Every structure is written in C-alpha cells, then in structure tokens.
Short mmCIF file of C-alpha atoms and ligand atoms in Angstrom, two decimals:
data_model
loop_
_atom_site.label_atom_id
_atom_site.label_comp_id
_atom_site.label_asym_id
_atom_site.label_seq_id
_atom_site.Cartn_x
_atom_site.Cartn_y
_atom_site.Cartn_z
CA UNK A 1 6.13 -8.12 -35.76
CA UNK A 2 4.17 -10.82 -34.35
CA UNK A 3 1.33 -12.10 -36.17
CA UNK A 4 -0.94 -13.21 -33.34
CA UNK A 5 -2.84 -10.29 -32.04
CA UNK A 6 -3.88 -11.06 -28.02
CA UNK A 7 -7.00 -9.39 -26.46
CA UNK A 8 -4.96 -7.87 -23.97
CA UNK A 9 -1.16 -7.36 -23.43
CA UNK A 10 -0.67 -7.00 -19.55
CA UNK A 11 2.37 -4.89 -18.06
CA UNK A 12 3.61 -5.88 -15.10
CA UNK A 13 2.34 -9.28 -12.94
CA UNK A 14 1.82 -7.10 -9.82
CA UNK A 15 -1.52 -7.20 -7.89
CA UNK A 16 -3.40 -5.30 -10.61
CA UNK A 17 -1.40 -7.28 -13.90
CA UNK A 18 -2.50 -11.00 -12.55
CA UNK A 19 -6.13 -10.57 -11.70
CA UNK A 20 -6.51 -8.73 -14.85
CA UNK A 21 -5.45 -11.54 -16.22
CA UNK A 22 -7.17 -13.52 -13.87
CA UNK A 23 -10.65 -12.19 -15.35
CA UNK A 24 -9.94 -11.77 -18.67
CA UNK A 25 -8.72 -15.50 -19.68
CA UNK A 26 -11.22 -17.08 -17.20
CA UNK A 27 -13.89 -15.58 -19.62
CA UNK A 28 -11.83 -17.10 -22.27
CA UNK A 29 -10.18 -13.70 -23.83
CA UNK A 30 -6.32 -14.54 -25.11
CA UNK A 31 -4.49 -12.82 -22.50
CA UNK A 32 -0.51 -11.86 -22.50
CA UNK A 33 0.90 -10.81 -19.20
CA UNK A 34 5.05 -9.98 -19.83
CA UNK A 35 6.61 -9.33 -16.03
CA UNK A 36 10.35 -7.60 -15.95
CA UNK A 37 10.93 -9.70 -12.57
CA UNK A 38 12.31 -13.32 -12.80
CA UNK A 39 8.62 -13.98 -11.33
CA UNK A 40 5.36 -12.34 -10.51
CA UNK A 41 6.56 -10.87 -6.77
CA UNK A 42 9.77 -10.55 -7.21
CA UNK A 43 9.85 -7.15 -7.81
CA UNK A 44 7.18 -6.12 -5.63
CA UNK A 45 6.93 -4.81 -2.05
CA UNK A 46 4.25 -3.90 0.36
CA UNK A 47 4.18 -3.22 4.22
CA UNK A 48 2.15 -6.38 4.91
CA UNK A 49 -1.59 -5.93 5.36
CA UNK A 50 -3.83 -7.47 2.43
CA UNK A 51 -7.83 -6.07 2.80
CA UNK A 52 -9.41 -9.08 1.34
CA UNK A 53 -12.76 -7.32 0.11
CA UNK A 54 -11.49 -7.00 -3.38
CA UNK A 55 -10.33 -10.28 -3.84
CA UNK A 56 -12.28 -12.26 -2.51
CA UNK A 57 -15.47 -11.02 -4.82
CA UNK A 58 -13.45 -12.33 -7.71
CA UNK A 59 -12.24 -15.16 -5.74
CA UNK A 60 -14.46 -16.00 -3.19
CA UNK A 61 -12.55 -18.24 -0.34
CA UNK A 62 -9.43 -17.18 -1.24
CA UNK A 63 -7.54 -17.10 1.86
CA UNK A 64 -8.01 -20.68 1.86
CA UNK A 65 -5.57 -21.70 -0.39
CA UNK A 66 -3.58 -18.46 -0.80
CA UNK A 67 -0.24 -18.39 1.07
CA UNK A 68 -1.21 -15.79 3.40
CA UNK A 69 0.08 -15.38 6.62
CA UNK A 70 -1.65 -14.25 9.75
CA UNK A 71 -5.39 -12.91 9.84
CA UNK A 72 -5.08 -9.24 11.82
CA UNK A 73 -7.10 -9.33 14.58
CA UNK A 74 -4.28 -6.64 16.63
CA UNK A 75 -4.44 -3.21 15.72
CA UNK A 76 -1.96 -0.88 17.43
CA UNK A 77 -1.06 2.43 16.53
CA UNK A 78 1.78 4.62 18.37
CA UNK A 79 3.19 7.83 18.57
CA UNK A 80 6.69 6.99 18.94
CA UNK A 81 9.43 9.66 20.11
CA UNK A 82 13.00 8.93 20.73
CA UNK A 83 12.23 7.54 24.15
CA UNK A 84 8.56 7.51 24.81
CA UNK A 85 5.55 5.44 23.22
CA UNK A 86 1.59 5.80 23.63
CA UNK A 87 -0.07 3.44 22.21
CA UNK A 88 -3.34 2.76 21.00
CA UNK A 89 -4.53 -1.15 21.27
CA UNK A 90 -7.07 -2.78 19.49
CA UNK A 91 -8.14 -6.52 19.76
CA UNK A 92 -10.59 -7.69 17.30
CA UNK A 93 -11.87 -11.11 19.16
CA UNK A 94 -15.51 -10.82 17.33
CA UNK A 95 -16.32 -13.00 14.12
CA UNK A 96 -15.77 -11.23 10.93
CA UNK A 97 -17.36 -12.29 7.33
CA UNK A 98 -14.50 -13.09 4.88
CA UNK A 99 -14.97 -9.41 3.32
CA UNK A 100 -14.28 -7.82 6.08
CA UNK A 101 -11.01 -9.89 6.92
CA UNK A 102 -7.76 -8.62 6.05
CA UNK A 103 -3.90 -10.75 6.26
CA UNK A 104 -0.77 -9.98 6.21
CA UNK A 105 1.41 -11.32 3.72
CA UNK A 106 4.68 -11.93 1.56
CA UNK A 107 4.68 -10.69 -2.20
CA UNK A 108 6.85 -13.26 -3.39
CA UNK A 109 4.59 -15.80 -2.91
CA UNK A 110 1.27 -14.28 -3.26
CA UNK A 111 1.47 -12.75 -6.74
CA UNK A 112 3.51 -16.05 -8.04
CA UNK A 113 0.18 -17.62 -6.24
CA UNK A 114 -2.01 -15.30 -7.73
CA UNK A 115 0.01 -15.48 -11.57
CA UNK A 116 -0.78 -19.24 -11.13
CA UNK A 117 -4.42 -19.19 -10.14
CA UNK A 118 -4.49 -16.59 -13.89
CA UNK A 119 -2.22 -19.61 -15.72
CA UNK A 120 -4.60 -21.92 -15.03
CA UNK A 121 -7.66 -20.54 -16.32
CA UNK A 122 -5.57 -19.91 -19.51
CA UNK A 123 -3.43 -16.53 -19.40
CA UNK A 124 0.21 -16.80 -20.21
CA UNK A 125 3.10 -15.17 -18.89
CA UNK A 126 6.53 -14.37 -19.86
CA UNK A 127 8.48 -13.04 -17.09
CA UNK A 128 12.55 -11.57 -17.19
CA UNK A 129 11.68 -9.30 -20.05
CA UNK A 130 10.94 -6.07 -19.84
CA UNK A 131 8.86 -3.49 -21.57
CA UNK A 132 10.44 -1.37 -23.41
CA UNK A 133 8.05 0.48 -25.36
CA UNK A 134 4.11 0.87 -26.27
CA UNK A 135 3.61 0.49 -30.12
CA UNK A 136 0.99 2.87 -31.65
CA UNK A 137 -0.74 3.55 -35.13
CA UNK A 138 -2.58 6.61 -36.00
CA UNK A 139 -2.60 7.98 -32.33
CA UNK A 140 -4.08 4.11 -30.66
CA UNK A 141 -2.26 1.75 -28.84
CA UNK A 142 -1.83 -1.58 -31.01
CA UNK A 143 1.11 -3.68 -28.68
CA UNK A 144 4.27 -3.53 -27.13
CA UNK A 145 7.88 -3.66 -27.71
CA UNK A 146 9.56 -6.12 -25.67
CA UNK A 147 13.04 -7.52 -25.81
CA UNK A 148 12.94 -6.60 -29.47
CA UNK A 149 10.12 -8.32 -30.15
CA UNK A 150 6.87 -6.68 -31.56
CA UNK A 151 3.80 -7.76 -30.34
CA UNK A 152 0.54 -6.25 -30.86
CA UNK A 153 -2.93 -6.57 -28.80
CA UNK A 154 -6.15 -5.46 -29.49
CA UNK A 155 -5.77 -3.66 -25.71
CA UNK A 156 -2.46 -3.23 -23.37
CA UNK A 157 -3.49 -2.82 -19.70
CA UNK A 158 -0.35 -0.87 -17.97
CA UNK A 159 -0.17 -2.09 -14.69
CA UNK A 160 3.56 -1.33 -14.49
CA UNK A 161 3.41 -0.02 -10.83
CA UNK A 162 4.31 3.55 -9.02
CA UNK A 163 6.61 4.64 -11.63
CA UNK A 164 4.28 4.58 -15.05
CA UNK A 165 7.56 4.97 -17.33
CA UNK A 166 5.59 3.44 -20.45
CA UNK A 167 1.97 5.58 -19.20
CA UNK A 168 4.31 8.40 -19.32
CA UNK A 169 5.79 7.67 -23.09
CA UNK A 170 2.04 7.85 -24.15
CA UNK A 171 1.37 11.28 -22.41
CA UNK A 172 -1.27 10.10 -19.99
CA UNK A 173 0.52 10.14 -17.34
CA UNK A 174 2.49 13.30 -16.00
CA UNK A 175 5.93 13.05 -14.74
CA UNK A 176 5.08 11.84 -11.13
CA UNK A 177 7.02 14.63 -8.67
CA UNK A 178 8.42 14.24 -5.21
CA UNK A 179 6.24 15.34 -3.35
CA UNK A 180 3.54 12.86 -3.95
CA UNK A 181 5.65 10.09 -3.25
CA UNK A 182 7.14 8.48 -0.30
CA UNK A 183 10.05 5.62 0.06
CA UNK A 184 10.01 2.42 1.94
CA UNK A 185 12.54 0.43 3.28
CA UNK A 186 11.58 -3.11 4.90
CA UNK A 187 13.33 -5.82 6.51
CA UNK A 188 12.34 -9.27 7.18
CA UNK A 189 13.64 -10.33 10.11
CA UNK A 190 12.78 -14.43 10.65
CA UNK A 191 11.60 -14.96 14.70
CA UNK A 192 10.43 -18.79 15.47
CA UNK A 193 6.13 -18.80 15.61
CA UNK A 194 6.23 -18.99 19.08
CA UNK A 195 8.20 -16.35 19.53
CA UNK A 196 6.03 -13.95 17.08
CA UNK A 197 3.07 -15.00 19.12
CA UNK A 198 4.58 -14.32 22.78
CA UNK A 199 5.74 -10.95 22.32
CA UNK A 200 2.98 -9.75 19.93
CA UNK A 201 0.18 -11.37 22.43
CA UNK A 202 -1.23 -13.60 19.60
CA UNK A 203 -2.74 -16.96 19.13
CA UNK A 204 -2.04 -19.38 16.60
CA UNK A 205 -2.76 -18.03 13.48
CA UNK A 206 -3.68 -14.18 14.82
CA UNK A 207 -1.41 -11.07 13.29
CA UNK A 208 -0.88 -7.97 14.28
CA UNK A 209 -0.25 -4.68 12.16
CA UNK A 210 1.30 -1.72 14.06
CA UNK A 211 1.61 1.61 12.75
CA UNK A 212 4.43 4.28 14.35
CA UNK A 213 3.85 8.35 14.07
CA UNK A 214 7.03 10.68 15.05
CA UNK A 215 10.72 9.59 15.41
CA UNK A 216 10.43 6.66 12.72
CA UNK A 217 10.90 8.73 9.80
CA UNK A 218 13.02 11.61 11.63
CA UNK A 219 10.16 13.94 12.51
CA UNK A 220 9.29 14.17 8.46
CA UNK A 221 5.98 13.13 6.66
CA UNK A 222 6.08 9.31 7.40
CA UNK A 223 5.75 6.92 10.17
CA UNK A 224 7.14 3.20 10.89
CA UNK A 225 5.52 -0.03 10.12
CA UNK A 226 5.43 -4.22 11.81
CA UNK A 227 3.40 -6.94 10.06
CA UNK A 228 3.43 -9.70 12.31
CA UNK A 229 3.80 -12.91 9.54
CA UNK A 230 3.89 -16.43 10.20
CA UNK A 231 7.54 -17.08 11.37
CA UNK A 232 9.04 -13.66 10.76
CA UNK A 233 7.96 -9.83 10.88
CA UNK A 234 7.55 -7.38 8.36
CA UNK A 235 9.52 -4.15 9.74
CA UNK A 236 10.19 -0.96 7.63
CA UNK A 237 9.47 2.80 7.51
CA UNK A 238 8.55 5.48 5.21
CA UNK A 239 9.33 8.14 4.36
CA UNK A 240 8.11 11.47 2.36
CA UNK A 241 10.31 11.81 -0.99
CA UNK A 242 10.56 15.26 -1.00
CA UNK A 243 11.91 15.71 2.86
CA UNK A 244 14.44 13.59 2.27
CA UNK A 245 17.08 15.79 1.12
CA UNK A 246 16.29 18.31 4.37
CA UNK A 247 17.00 15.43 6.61
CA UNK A 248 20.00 15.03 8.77
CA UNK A 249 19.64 10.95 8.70
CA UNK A 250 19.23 9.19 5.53
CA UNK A 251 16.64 6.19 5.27
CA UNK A 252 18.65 3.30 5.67
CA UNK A 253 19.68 5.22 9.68
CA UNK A 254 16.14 6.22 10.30
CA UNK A 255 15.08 2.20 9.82
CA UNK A 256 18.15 1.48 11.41
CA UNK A 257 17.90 3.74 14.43
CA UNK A 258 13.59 2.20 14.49
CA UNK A 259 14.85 -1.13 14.90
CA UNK A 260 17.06 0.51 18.05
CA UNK A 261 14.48 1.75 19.85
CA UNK A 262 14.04 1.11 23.37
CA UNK A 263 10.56 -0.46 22.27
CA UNK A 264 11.41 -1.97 19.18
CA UNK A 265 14.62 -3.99 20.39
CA UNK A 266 12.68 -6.60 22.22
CA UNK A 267 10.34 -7.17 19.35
CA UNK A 268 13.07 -8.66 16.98
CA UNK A 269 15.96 -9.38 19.72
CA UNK A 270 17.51 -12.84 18.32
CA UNK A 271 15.69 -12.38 14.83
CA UNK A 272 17.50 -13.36 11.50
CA UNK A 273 17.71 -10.51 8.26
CA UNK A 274 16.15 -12.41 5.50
CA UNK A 275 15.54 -9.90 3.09
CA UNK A 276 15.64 -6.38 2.59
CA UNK A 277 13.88 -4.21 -0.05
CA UNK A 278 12.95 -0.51 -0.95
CA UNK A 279 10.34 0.79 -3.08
CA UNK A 280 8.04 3.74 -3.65
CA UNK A 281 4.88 4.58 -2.84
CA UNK A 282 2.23 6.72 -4.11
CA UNK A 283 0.94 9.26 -1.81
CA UNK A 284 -1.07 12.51 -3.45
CA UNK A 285 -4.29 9.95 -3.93
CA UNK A 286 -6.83 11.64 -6.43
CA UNK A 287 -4.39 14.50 -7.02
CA UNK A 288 -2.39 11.76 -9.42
CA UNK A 289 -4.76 10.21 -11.08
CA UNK A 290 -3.85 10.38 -14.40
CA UNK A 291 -5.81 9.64 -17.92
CA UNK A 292 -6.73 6.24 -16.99
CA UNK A 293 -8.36 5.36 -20.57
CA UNK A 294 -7.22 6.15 -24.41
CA UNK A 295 -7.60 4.35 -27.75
CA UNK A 296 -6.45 0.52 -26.99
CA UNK A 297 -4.99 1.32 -23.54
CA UNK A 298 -5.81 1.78 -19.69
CA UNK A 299 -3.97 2.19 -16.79
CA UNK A 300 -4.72 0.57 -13.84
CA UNK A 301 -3.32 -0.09 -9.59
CA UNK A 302 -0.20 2.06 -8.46
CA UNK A 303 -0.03 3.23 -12.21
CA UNK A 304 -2.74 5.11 -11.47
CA UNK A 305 -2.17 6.53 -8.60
CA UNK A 306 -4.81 3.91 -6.75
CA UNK A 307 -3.04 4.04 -3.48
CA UNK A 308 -4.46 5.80 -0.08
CA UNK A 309 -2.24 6.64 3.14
CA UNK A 310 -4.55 7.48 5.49
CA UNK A 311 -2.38 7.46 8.76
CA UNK A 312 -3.35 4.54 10.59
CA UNK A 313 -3.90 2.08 7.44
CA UNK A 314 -2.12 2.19 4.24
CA UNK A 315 -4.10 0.56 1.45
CA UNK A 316 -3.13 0.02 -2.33
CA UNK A 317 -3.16 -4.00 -2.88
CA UNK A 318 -6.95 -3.63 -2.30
CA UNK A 319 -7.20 -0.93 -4.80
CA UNK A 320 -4.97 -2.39 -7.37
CA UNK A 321 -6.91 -5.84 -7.06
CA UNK A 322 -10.10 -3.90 -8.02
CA UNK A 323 -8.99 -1.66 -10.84
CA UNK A 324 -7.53 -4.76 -12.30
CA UNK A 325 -10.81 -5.97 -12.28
CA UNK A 326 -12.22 -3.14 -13.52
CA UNK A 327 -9.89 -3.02 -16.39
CA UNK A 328 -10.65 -6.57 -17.25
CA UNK A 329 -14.32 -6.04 -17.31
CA UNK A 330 -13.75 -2.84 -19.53
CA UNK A 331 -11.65 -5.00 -22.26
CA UNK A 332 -14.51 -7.87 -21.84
CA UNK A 333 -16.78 -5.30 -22.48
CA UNK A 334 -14.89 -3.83 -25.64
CA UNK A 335 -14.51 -7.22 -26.97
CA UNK A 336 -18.30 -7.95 -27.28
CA UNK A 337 -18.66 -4.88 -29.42
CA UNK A 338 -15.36 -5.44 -31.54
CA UNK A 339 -14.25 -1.53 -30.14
CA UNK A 340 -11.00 -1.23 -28.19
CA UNK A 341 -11.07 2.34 -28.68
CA UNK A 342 -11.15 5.23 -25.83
CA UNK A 343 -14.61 4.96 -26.20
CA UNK A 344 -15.20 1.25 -26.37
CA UNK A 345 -12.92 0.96 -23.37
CA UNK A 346 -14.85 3.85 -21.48
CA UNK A 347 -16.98 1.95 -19.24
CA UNK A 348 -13.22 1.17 -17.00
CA UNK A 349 -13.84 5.19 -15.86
CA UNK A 350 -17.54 4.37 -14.99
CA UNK A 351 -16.43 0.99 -12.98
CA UNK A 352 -14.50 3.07 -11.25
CA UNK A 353 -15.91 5.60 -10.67
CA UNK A 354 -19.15 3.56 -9.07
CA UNK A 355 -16.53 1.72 -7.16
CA UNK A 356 -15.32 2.04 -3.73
CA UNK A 357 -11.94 3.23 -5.47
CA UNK A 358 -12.67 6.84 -6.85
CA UNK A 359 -15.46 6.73 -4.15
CA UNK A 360 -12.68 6.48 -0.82
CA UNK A 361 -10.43 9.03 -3.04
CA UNK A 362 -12.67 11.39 -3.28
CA UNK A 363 -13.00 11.27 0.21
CA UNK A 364 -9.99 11.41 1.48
CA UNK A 365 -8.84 13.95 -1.25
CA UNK A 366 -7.86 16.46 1.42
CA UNK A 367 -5.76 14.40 3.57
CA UNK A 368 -2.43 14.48 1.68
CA UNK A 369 -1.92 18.05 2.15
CA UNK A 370 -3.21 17.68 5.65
CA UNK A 371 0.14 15.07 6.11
CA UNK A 372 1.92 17.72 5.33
CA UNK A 373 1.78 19.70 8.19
CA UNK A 374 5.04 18.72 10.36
CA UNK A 375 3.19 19.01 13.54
CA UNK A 376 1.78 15.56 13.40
CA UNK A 377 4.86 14.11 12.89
CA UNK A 378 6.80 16.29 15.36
CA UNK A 379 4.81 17.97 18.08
CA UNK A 380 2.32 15.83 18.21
CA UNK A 381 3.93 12.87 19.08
CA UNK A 382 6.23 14.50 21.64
CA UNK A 383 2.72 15.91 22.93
CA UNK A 384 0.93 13.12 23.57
CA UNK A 385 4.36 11.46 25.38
CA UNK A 386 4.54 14.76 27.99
CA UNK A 387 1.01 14.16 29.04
CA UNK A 388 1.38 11.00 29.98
CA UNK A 389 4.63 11.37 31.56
CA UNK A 390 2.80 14.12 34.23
CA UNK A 391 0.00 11.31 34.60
CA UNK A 392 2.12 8.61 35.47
CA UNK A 393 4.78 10.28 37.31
CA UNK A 394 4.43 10.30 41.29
CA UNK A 395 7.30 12.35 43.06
CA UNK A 396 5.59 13.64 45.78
CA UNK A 397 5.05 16.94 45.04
CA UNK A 398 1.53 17.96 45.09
CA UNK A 399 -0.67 16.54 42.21
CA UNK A 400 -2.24 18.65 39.99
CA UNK A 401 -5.92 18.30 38.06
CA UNK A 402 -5.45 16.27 34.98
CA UNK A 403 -7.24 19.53 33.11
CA UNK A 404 -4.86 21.79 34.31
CA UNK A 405 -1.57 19.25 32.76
CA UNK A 406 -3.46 18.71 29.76
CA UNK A 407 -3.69 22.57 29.46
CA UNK A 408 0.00 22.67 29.66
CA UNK A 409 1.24 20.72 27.35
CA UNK A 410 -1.13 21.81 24.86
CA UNK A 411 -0.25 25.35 25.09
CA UNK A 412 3.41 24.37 24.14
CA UNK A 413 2.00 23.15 20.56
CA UNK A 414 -0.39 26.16 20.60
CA UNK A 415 -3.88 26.43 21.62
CA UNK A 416 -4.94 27.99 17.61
CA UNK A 417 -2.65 25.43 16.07
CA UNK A 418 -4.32 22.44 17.81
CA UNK A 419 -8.15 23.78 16.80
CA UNK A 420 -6.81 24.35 13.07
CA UNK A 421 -5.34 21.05 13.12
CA UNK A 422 -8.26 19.20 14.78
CA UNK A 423 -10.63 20.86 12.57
CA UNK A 424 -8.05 20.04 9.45
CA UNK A 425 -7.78 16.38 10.22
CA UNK A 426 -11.46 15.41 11.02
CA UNK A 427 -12.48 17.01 8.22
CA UNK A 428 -9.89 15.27 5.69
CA UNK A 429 -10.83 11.98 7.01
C1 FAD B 1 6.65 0.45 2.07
C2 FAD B 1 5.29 0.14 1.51
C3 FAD B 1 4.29 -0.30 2.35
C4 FAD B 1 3.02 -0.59 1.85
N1 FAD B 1 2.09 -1.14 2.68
C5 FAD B 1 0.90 -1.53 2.18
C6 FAD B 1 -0.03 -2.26 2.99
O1 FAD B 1 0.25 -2.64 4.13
N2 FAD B 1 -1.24 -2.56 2.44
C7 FAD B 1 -1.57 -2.24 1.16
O2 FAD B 1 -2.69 -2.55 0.72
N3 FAD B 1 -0.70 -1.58 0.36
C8 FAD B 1 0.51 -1.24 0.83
N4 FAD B 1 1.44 -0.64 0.01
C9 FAD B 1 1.04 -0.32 -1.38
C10 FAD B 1 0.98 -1.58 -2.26
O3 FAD B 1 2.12 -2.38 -2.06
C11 FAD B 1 0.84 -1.18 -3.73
O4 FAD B 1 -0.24 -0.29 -3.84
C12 FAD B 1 0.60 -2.39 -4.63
O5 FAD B 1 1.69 -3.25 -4.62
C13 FAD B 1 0.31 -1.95 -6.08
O6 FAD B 1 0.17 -3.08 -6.90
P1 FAD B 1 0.37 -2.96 -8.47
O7 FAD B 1 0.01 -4.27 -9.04
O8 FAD B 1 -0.32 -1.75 -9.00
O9 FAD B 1 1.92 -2.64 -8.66
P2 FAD B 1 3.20 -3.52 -8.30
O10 FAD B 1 2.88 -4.50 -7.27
O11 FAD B 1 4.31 -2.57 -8.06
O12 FAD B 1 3.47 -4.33 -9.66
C14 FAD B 1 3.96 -3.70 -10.82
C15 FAD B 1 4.70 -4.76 -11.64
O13 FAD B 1 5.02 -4.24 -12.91
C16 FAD B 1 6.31 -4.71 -13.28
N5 FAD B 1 6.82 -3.80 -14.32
C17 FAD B 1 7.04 -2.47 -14.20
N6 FAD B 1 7.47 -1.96 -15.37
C18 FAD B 1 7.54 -3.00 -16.24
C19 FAD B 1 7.92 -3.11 -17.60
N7 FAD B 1 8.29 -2.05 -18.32
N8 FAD B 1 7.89 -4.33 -18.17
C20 FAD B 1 7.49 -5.43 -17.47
N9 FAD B 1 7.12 -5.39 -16.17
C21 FAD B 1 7.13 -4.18 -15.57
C22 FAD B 1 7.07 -4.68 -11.96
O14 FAD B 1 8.22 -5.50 -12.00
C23 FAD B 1 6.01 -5.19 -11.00
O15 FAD B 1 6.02 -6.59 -10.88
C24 FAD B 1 2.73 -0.38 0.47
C25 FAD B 1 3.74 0.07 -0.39
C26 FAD B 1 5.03 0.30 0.11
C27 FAD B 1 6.12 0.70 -0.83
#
C-alpha cells in the first residue's frame, strides 16, 4: 500500500473527473486523477454541443483558449421519414453573454485541454491504468486498487462515466437496466470549412446542431444527430437499448441507412471517415440517480445518472461539469473540518440539490416515460410529412381548406391519442 494518502482519488478524466480536479488542486488540495484511456478524451464520446454555463463560472472566458469548434447559432430540428423532412429552423443572429453560449466540440481534445488546464494548477494524472477496485475499511472508502497498486485517499470521487462498474461494487449504485439507456454511434466525416459553411448556411466561425425524430433510429425511441465542427461534422444516431433487440436493422444499418438519406447525402457527399465511435448514454434522468454520497466517496456526471434527453437538446457535459464542481466543493468542504465521512461530505447532495442539476431533473422527471410512447417516433413524424405533402401539392383537382387536411391526417393517428399525447408532452416538459 502506498504511503501517501491524497485528498481525493479521481476516477475517470471525463468532463466531471478533470474539473474536479480542476477545483480541488487550484485550492491547493493533493489531487490524484487515474484515467483507463491512453489520455483524458480518448475514451469519451458526445454528440457535439457543449452548454458553456457550467464552465465558464469555474472558468470564466473559456472558450477563448479551449479548442472548441463552432459557436451554435443554427438550430434545426426535423422529423425525418424515409423520404420526407419538415424542418424546424432557427437562426440565432442576436448577441448572447458567454453563459448563454454553447459550441460544439471534439472530446479528444477538450478533456486533454481541460486535464491540462487541472495539471497546471497542480493535480496529477496517470492515465492507461485502470481501476480495478475501491478499497474500504470498516464500511468507508479509504483508496483504490489500480494496476495492483494500493493507493488510499482521504475521498475517491467516481466519475467513471455511464457504466458505474466500481459505484456498483460499493452498492450505491444499482445495476443500470436497458431500458434507461440508449446507444450512440457517430462518425466524423472531415468536409473542407468552406464546404461546412455552404451547405449548412454558416459564417465563419457559426455551427449548427440538428436534431432528427422518426426513421433515424428505425421508428424506435431515438432520433439522429449533425454537429457542424470546424472542418468536419459530427454525424451519429441513437438509439433506445432496450428496442434494440425488436428491431429489424441493427445500429450500425440505421446510421448507415441516415447517412443515405435523400437529405442527408448532400450534407457529407465527398466527406472523409475519420473516426468512428459508440457509447452509451443515460436516459431515465432522476429515475437513476443513485446514492450519490457515503463515507469517503461520491459519485458524480454520467455516474450519476446527470444526463437529460429532452428531444430537441441532449445535455450531460453541462451537468457533469457542474457536479464535478459540486463534488470538489464538497471534499474542500470536508477537508476544512478534517471529516470525509457521509456526513462531512453531505453538503455535495445540498449543492446539488440547490443547483440547476436536480432542479432541471426534477422537472423533466416525466419525460422519459413520455419517450416511450412509439407514436412520436413513428406516427408522428410520418404525420407531420402527409400534411405538408397536401399543402404543397397542386394537381389540379379542387383545393381543399387547410382545416379540413389537417383534420385528415390527424384522424389517421387518432383524434384521443393526439389530446393524450399533447397533454402528455407539454406537461413533461
Ligand atoms: C451519442 C451521444 C451523444 C451525446 N450528445 C451530447 C451533447 O450533444 N451534449 C451534451 O451535453 N451531452 C451529450 N451526451 C452526453 C455526454 O457526452 C455525457 O453526459 C458526458 O460525456 C459525461 O461526462 P462524464 O465525465 O460523466 O463521463 P465520461 O465523459 O464518460 O468520462 C468517464 C471517464 O472515466 C473513465 N473510466 C471509466 N471507468 C474507469 C476505471 N475503472 N478506471 C479509470 N478510468 C475509468 C473513462 O475512460 C472516461 O474517460 C451525449 C452522449 C452520447 C453517447
């Protein structure tokens, strides 16, 4: 066993590991972060779209120096069948303050960023070793097992990601199921600048994230995704864990068969693969928080379940970034008062819970099963295409009043199941 004892032991140099770390050695506490990846990003996937709020409170002017990508000032959201799209179009021309920005973005750089911006204020990180195990005595948490080494902390911070193995070893987390997951699968596909900026209707520096309802993920709980980046786009879809085995097209067609599509094609026509990656994502939102707090140990980002799909946004880097700060301040907190137990640690819960984090999952706490309902990703979609196939199409036969087409197509979902639904979904959100 090691002799030195750190503050903190940090899993995991995600989003939530380095500005843990971030906090915690910049207010001089001995800080350990130990990554499995071969750096801090390499492991780690998003969609693309960074909501600065979080980070730039603990770093204010970030985006400055940061390697981010685009600023999104395009908003587009579409309900995509196999051969129809309606879209929805939003261009955000007016001044924003640097809170309210967001940016797309590239994990591999930004957390290796990030890991450096926590190295310099002191933290130290071994990465390409993995945790293998949480050490306790007497019931408390008291370091980590790691490539046969023993080292012990005064506080481990799990911030291992979506699939808490080592939260789960210490029975505070419960064996995440299907059904509150979903998978991603993302290409990067390399397009010149110019390029990205023609067909997306950008300037310079401008991004654009696009969400896709319907045919992306088969019909199933899910949608597609395109990050506009510097000189390539972010392109994936996901998909809900638990309808995967009921589907006749496994994930790799479904992204496959997005890319195809009739509107799609000329987005990325003469783009390069650069990468390709898959990963998990947390989707039940409040329903999986687990125990975030014990004796000498708190959980904290994806971990925790701190993720929120709420149709047209998907936001967890935002959340992890502040519950990494939370769990700093908690440790800082424990440290003055020499008590890293559950109760010295407690005041992580009350961050939290004061913070927009529990706050925006409380509120949104009825929206997962609300996702669940196949119409959205089905009907819906196929819906909203008929209607404006009537309105645009001119054949000669008599017109008829917009109401009366509306009526129509509406009927074929169900008059009952669109007033259930409508009632359903502005209530969840
Ligand atoms: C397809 C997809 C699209 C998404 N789109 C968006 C989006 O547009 N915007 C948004 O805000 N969020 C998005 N998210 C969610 C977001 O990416 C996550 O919420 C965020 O990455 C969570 O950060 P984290 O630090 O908690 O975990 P992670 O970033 O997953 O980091 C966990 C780290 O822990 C390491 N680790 C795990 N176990 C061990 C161990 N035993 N020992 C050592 N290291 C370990 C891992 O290697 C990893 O580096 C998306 C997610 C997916 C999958």
């Amino acid at each position: 066993m090691s002799e030195e004892s750190f503050d903190a032991i940090i899993v995991g140099a995600g989003l939530a590991g380095c500005v843990a770390a971030y906090v915690l050695a910049k207010e001089g506490a001995d800080v350990l972060v130990i990554e499995r990846g071969n750096y801090a990003g390499s492991k780690n996937m998003t969609g693309g779209r960074l909501y600065a709020h979080s980070l730039e409170k603990i770093i204010p002017g970030f985006a400055k120096e940061a390697p981010i990508e685009r600023k999104v000032t395009k908003e587009k959201v579409t309900f995509l069948t196999d051969d129809t799209g309606v879209t929805l179009d939003y261009h955000n021309g007016r001044d924003q303050t640097a809170v309210e920005e967001s940016y797309t973005l590239l994990r591999g750089d930004f957390d290796q960023w990030l890991m450096g911006k926590a190295e310099e204020v002191g933290a130290q990180f071994i990465t390409g070793i993995r945790v293998e195990e949480i050490l306790t005595q007497d019931g408390k948490v008291i370091g980590v097992k790691a490539d046969g080494d023993e080292l012990t902390a005064k506080s481990v911070i799990l911030a291992e990601g979506v699939n808490p193995v080592l939260g789960e070893q210490l029975g505070m987390v419960k064996r995440v199921k299907s059904d509150a997951m979903a998978v991603g699968a993302k290409e990067l596909i390399e397009l010149p600048q110019k390029v990205i900026q023609d067909r997306f209707n950008l300037n310079d520096d401008e991004g654009c994230a696009w969400l896709f309802a319907g045919s992306p993920a088969n019909g199933l709980m899910g949608g597609g995704f395109i990050y506009t980046n510097k000189s390539s786009v972010s392109l994936g879809i996901v998909c809900g864990l638990h309808d995967i085995g009921s589907s006749d097209k496994t994930v790799p067609q479904m992204l496959e068969d997005f890319k195809n599509h009739a509107m799609i094609k000329p987005l990325i026509e003469g783009g390069k693969l650069i990468e390709y990656s898959g990963h998990v994502v947390p989707e039940a939102g409040i329903h999986m928080v687990p125990k975030l707090v014990d004796d000498g140990v708190l959980i904290t980002g994806d971990a925790a379940g701190f993720c929120l799909n709420i149709g047209y946004t998907v936001r967890g880097m935002d959340l992890a970034i502040a519950s990494g700060e939370a769990a700093a301040k908690a440790v800082l907190a424990a440290r003055e008062k020499n008590d890293f137990s559950a109760q010295g640690l407690s005041s992580y819960q009350t961050l939290l819970e004061d913070s927009f984090i529990m706050k925006d999952l409380k509120l949104y706490k009825e929206l997962p099963k609300f996702m669940e309902n196949p119409r959205i990703f089905n009907e819906y979609p196929k819906m909203v295409a008929d209607i404006m196939q009537s309105m645009f199409t001119v054949d000669g036969t008599p017109s008829q009043p917009i109401r009366k087409t509306l009526m129509k197509h509406c009927k074929e979902v169900g008059y009952m199941n669109l007033i259930k639904d409508g009632i359903k979904g502005v209530t969840s959100i």
